[in-house]
Coordinates of C-alpha atoms and ligand atoms in Angstrom, one line a residue:
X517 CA 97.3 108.1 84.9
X518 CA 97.6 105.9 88.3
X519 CA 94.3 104.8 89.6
X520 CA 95.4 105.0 92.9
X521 CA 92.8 102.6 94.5
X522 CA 93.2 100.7 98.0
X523 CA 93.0 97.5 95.5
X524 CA 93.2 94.9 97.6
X525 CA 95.5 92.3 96.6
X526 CA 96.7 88.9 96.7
X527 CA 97.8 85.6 95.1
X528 CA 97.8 85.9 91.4
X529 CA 97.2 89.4 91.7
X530 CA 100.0 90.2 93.6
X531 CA 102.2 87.7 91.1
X532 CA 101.4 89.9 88.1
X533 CA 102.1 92.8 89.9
X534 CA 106.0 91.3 91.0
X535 CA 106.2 90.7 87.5
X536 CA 106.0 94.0 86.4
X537 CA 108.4 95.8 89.0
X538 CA 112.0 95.3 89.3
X539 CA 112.7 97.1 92.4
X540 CA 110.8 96.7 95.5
X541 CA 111.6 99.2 98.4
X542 CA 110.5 98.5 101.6
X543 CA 109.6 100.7 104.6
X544 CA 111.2 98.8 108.2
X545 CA 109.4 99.2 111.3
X546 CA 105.6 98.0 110.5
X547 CA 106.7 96.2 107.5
X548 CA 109.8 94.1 107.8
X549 CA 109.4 94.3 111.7
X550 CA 108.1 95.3 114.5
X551 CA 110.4 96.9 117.3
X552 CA 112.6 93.7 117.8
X553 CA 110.2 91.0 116.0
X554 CA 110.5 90.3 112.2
X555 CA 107.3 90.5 110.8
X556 CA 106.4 87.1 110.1
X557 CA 107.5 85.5 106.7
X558 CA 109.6 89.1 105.8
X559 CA 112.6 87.4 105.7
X560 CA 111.5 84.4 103.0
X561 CA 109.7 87.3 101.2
X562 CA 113.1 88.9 100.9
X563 CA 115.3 86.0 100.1
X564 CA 112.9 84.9 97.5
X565 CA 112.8 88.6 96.2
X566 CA 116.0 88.6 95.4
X567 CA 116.3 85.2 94.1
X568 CA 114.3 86.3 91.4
X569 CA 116.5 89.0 90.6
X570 CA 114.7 91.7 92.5
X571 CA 116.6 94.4 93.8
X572 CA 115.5 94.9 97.2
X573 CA 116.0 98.6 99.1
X574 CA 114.8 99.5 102.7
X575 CA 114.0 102.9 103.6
X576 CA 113.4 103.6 107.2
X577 CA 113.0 107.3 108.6
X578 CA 114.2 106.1 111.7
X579 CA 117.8 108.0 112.5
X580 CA 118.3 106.5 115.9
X581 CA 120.8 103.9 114.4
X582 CA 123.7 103.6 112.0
X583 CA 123.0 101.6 109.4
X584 CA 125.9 98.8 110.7
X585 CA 123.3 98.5 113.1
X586 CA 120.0 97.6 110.8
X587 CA 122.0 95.6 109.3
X588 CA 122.7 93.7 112.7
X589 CA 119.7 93.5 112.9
X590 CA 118.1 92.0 109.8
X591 CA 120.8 89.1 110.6
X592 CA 119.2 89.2 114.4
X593 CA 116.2 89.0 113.2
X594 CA 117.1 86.0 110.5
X595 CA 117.5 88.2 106.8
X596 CA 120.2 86.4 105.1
X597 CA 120.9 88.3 102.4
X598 CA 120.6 91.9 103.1
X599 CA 123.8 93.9 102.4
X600 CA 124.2 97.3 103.8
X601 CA 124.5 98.8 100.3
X602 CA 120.5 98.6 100.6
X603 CA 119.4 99.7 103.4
X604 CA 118.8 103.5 103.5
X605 CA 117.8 105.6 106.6
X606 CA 117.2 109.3 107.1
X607 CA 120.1 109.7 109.6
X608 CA 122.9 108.4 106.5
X609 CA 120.7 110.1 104.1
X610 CA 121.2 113.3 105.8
X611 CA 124.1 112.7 105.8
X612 CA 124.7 112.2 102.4
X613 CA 122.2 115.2 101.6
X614 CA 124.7 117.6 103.8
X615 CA 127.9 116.0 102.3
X616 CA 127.0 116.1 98.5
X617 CA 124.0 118.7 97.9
X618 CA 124.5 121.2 100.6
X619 CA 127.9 121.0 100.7
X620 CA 127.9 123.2 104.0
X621 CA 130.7 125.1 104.2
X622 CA 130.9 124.8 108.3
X623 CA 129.3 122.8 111.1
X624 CA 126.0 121.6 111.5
X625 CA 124.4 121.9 114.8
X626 CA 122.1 118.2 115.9
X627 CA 119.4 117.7 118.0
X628 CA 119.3 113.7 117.3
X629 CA 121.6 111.1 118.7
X630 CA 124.3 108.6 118.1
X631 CA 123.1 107.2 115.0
X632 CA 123.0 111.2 112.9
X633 CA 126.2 111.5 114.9
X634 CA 127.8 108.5 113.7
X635 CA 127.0 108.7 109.8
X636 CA 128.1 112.5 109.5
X637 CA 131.6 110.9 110.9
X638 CA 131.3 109.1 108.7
X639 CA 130.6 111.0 105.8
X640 CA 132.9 113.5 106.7
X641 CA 130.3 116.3 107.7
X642 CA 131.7 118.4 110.8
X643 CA 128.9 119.0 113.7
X644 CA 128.2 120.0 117.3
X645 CA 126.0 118.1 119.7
X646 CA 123.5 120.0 121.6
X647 CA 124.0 120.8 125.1
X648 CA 123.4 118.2 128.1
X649 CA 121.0 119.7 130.2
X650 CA 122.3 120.6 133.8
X651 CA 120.7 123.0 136.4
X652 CA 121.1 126.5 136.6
X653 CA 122.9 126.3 133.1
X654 CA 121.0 128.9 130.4
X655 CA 121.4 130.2 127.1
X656 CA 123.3 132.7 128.5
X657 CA 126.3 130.2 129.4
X658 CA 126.2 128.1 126.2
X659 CA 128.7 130.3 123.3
X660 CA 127.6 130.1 120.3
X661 CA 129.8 128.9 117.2
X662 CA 129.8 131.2 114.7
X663 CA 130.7 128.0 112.3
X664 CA 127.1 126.6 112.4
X665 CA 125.9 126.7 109.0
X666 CA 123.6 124.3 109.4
X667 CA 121.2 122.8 112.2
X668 CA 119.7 119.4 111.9
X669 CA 116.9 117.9 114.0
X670 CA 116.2 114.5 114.4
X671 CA 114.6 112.0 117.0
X672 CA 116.0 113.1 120.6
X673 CA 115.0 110.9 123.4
X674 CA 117.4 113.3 125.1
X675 CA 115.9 116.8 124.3
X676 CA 115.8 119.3 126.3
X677 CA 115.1 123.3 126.8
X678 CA 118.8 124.3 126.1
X679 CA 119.0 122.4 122.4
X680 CA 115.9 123.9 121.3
X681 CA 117.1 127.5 122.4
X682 CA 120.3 127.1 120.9
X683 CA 118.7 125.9 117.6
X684 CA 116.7 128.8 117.6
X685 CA 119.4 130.9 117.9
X686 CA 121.1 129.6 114.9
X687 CA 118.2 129.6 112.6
X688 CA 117.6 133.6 113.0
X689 CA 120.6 133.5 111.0
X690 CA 118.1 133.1 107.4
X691 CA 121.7 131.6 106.0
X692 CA 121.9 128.7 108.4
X693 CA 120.3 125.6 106.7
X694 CA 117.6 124.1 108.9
X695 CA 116.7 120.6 107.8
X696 CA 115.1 117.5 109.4
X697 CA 115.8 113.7 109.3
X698 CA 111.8 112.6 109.1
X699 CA 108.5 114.3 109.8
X700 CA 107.3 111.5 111.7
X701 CA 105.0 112.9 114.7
X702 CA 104.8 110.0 116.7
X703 CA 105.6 106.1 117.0
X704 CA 103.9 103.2 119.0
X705 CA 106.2 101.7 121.3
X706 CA 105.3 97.9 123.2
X707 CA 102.7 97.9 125.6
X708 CA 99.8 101.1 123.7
X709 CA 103.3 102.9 124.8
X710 CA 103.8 105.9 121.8
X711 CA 106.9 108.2 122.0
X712 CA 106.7 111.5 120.0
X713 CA 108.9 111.9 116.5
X714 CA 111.4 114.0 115.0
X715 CA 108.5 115.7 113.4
X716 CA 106.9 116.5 116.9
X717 CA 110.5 118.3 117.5
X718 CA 111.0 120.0 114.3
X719 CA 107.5 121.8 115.0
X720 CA 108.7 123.4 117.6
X721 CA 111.4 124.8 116.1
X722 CA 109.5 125.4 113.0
X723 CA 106.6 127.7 115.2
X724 CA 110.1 129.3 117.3
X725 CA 111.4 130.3 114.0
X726 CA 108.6 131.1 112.0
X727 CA 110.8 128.6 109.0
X728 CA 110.1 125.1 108.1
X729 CA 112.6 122.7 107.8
X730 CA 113.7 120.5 104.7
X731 CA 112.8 117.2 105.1
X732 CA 115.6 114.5 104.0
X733 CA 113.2 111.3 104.5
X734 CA 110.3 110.0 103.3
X735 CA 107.9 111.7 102.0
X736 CA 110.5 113.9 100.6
X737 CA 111.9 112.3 96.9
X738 CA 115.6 112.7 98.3
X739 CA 116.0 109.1 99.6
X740 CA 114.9 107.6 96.2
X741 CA 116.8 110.3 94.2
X742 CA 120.3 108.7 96.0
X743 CA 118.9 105.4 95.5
X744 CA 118.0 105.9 91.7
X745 CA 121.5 107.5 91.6
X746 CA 123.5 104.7 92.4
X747 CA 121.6 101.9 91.4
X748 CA 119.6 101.4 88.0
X749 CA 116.5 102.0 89.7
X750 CA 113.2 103.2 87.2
X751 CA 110.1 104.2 89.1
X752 CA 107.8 103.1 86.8
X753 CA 109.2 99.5 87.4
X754 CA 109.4 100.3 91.0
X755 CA 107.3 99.2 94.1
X756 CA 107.3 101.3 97.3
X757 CA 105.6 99.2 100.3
X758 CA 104.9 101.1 103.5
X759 CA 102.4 100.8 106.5
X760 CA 102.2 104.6 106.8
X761 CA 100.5 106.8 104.5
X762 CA 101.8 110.4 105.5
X763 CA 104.9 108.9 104.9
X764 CA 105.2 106.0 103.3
X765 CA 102.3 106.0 100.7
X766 CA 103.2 109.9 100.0
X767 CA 106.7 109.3 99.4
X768 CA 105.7 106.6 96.6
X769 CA 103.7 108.8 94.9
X770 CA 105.7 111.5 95.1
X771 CA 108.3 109.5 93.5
X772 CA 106.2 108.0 90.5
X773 CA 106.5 104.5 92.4
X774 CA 103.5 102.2 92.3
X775 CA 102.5 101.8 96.1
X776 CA 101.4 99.3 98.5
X777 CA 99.6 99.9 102.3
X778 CA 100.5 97.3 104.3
X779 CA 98.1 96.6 107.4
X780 CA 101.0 95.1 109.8
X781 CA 101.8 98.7 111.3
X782 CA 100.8 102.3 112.1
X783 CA 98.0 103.2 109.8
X784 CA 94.5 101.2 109.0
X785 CA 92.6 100.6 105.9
X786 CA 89.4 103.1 106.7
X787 CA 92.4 105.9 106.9
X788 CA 93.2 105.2 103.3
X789 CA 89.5 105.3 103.0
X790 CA 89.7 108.9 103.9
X791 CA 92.0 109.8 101.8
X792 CA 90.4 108.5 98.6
X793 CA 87.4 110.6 99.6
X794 CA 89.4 113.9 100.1
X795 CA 89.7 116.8 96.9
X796 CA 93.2 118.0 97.9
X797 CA 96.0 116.3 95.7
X798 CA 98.4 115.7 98.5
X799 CA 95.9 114.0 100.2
X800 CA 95.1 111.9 97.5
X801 CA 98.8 111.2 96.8
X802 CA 98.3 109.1 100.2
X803 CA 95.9 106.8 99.3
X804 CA 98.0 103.7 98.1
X805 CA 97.8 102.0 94.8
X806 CA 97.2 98.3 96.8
X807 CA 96.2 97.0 100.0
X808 CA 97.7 93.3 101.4
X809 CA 97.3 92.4 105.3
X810 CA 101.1 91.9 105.7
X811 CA 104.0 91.1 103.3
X812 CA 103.4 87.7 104.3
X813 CA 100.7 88.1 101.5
X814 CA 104.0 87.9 98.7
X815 CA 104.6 84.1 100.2
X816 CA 102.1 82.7 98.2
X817 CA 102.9 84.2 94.7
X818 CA 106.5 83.8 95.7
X819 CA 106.3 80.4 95.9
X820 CA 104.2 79.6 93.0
Ligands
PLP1471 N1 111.9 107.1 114.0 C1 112.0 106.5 115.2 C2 112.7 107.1 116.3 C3 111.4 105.2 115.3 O1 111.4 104.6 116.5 C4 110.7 104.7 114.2 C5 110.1 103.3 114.3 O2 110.4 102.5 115.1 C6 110.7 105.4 113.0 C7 111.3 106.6 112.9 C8 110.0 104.8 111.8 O3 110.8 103.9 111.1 P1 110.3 103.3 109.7 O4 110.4 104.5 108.7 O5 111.2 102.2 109.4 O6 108.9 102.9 109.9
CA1472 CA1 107.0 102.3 109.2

């Protein structure tokens, strides 16, 4: 039994607890950066991860990108050696999800943008893009394909009324899938700037439909199901270190992965405070197992 715990952590502590994992998976924004600034040290902490033989994973809900394009951007950002092999994110894991579970016999219908475009492409998973808005245009002028099988929402910085009826539309059909990259509701942006998530869209579907959708990223255990799939990845020797604990934190437990909060992103210690006083096992399955103030924290046991 996991004494889940807010420990705080560091040093030695933090050394004896590298030593007993072989696999450290790492949430992005919040952790290994922040928008377009690495967090500081992440990329030593990296390097020196995996020369000790650590296999290294990132899992990001963020589907805005490709994953050719985290991977630019852990070079941009000075990661030497991160291969795109590890880095998973809830638009390719879709992706995969639709491809090899599914296996949707027709097209899926996206609210999201280029990057869940690009990886279905890539994976070989037919879709349609949701309408561009344009006056006087209504549901009545858009056809709808009787090939949708699926529809798939994700972050949509280009959403608008017409997607969201045409979604609807499909997902009457009690056949046509209905799943969603990430449940995350919202996300700070620079200057106390936030921008709401793909979880924020999904609920509108969700209360239009009276369904809720399957959720591919984290906290859902599909991300680390691929990962254990094609890697030799054991959860009990496995460390899942996140900076959100709906999320993050959840998706850990969930998984059977020990889990560590760190305090470089969304949410704050006296949250996980919360949790740990709370009777309901989901909430409890966010309180982490160890607290550091960044992953800057693994320099000094790294280096010993
Ligand atoms: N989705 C979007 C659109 C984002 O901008 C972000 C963070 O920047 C995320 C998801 C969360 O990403 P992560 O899971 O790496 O924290
Ligand atoms: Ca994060």
């Amino acid at each position: 039994v996991s004494s889940r715990g807010c420990k705080k952590i560091r040093g030695s502590q933090i050394r004896d607890l590298l030593d007993a994992k072989s696999s450290v998976l790492f949430d992005c924004d919040g952790v290994i950066w922040e928008g377009e600034k690495a967090v500081a040290g992440a990329p030593e902490v990296v390097s020196l991860l995996k020369k000790e033989g650590k296999k290294v994973f990132f899992v990001t809900n963020n589907c805005t990108r490709p994953r050719e394009n985290y991977l630019q951007k852990f070079t941009r950002l000075g990661f030497t050696d991160v291969e795109q092999e590890d880095i998973f994110s809830s638009a390719y894991c879709s992706a995969v999800y639709l491809r090899d579970v599914a296996k949707v016999q027709g097209k899926v219908f996206v609210i999201g943008g280029d990057g869940v475009y690009k990886e279905l492409r890539e994976a070989g998973v037919p879709f349609v893009e949701g309408e561009v808005d344009a006056p006087d245009v209504t549901i009545y002028d858009c056809p709808l394909d009787s090939d949708v099988k699926a529809v798939l929402v994700g972050y949509d910085d280009k959403l608008n009324f017409l997607k969201l009826a045409k979604a609807c539309c499909y997902l009457r059909n009690a056949a046509c899938l209905f799943l969603a990259t990430d449940p995350d509701p919202w996300h700070p942006l620079r200057g106390g700037r936030v921008t709401p998530g793909s979880g924020s869209l999904t609920a509108a579907l969700e209360t239009a439909t009276n369904r809720k959708a399957t959720v591919i990223g984290k906290p859902s255990k599909f991300m680390f199901e691929y990962i254990a799939s094609q890697f030799d990845v054991d959860p009990s020797q496995s460390l899942m270190v996140g900076d959100r604990l709906e999320t993050d934190i959840l998706f850990g437990a969930n998984c059977g992965l020990a889990t560590m909060l760190t305090l470089t992103g969304v949410s704050k210690l006296e949250e996980a405070h919360v949790y740990m006083d709370s009777e309901t096992p989901e909430k409890k399955n966010c309180v982490p197992d160890y607290v550091v103030d960044s992953i800057a924290d693994f320099l000094q046991a790294l280096n010993a």
